[in-house]
């Protein structure tokens, strides 16, 4: 096992960060691509939410402050302004809001990929009833080539959708190249960062995307129920969002049932009251992430992924993650005849992984260490046998 990189002076070391997650004392959590481990801060935040109802009854000012704290924390995480972030229920909601504001009659083309999470891809397909036409960039045995993305984009393309990291096998997608091609043809760019936000540094100014979505429950260390939609400041909608509610107004607390004024900021994409418990957890999760330096997290996770990949390959396992380390995100995709069974067998040993399709995904966060790799690989060998 190679030595992992030492963190810079700013931020907690990975060992100290790991101490924020009590469950890791008796379990191996390699399922962050589905649900992040529970931190002491997140658990305390959920207890605080419960106590707010018990002690204050209807503590709206406290809850709204927590919504703004989560919004501001996510904005800081991606180098955006808080007004460029909408608080939505899930990534699908964010994608739908974006889709509903496009002019499909003028530019009907949507470029997506087989490596896109279906919940996003289904939103684009549903727009075909409004005139959209979806084109797919196919994968080449789990890899998507930048030239293929560029070839799919033309002057009829209205929206280019590209994940930052694919949920299927951890592939780092050619976002920069896809964005450059979109800009050449005047198309807008939607980035799904769900499988990256929290472990891969994100700068929306550098990405040059128009929209970016990520939810809280995975690497952001929250729970299901809330996601964040970045909308580049100054971006004009062809038509107003078709799903709206009182939080989408310029002044939600004006309580005017006859007025439909959309906020000038990304908040125009918001609808009703967000899931407040999930907001509490999201704010706490991002506060926990703020204890670590993003570059240290990225380097630590990349080293773990490479070490796990090499160990499984040495054991003779078939892997569906990219062979090129530069293309690997925070997970290793292990091909198995029965991924659900393997995940269940590992769970009995308190080793938590995430089966999807024909693979078991072993995903890594800053709280993971070399001992987690050893435990998982040893258990896989014991329950699946040795491979030559």
XYZ file of C-alpha atoms in Angstrom, residues 96 99-100 102-105 108 110 121-134 242:
24
model
C -36.705 19.786 -14.563
C -35.543 22.041 -18.830
C -38.787 23.938 -18.336
C -35.564 26.283 -22.452
C -36.886 27.192 -25.929
C -37.061 23.761 -27.547
C -38.709 25.145 -30.682
C -34.438 21.316 -29.815
C -30.237 17.888 -25.966
C -31.749 11.583 -18.331
C -35.450 10.912 -17.856
C -36.074 14.629 -17.410
C -34.507 15.334 -20.804
C -36.521 12.531 -22.444
C -39.748 13.920 -21.014
C -39.044 17.188 -22.842
C -39.490 15.463 -26.196
C -43.222 16.104 -25.752
C -42.342 19.801 -25.844
C -40.192 19.447 -28.954
C -36.790 18.464 -27.561
C -34.704 15.808 -29.325
C -32.242 13.874 -27.172
C -43.235 25.911 -15.174
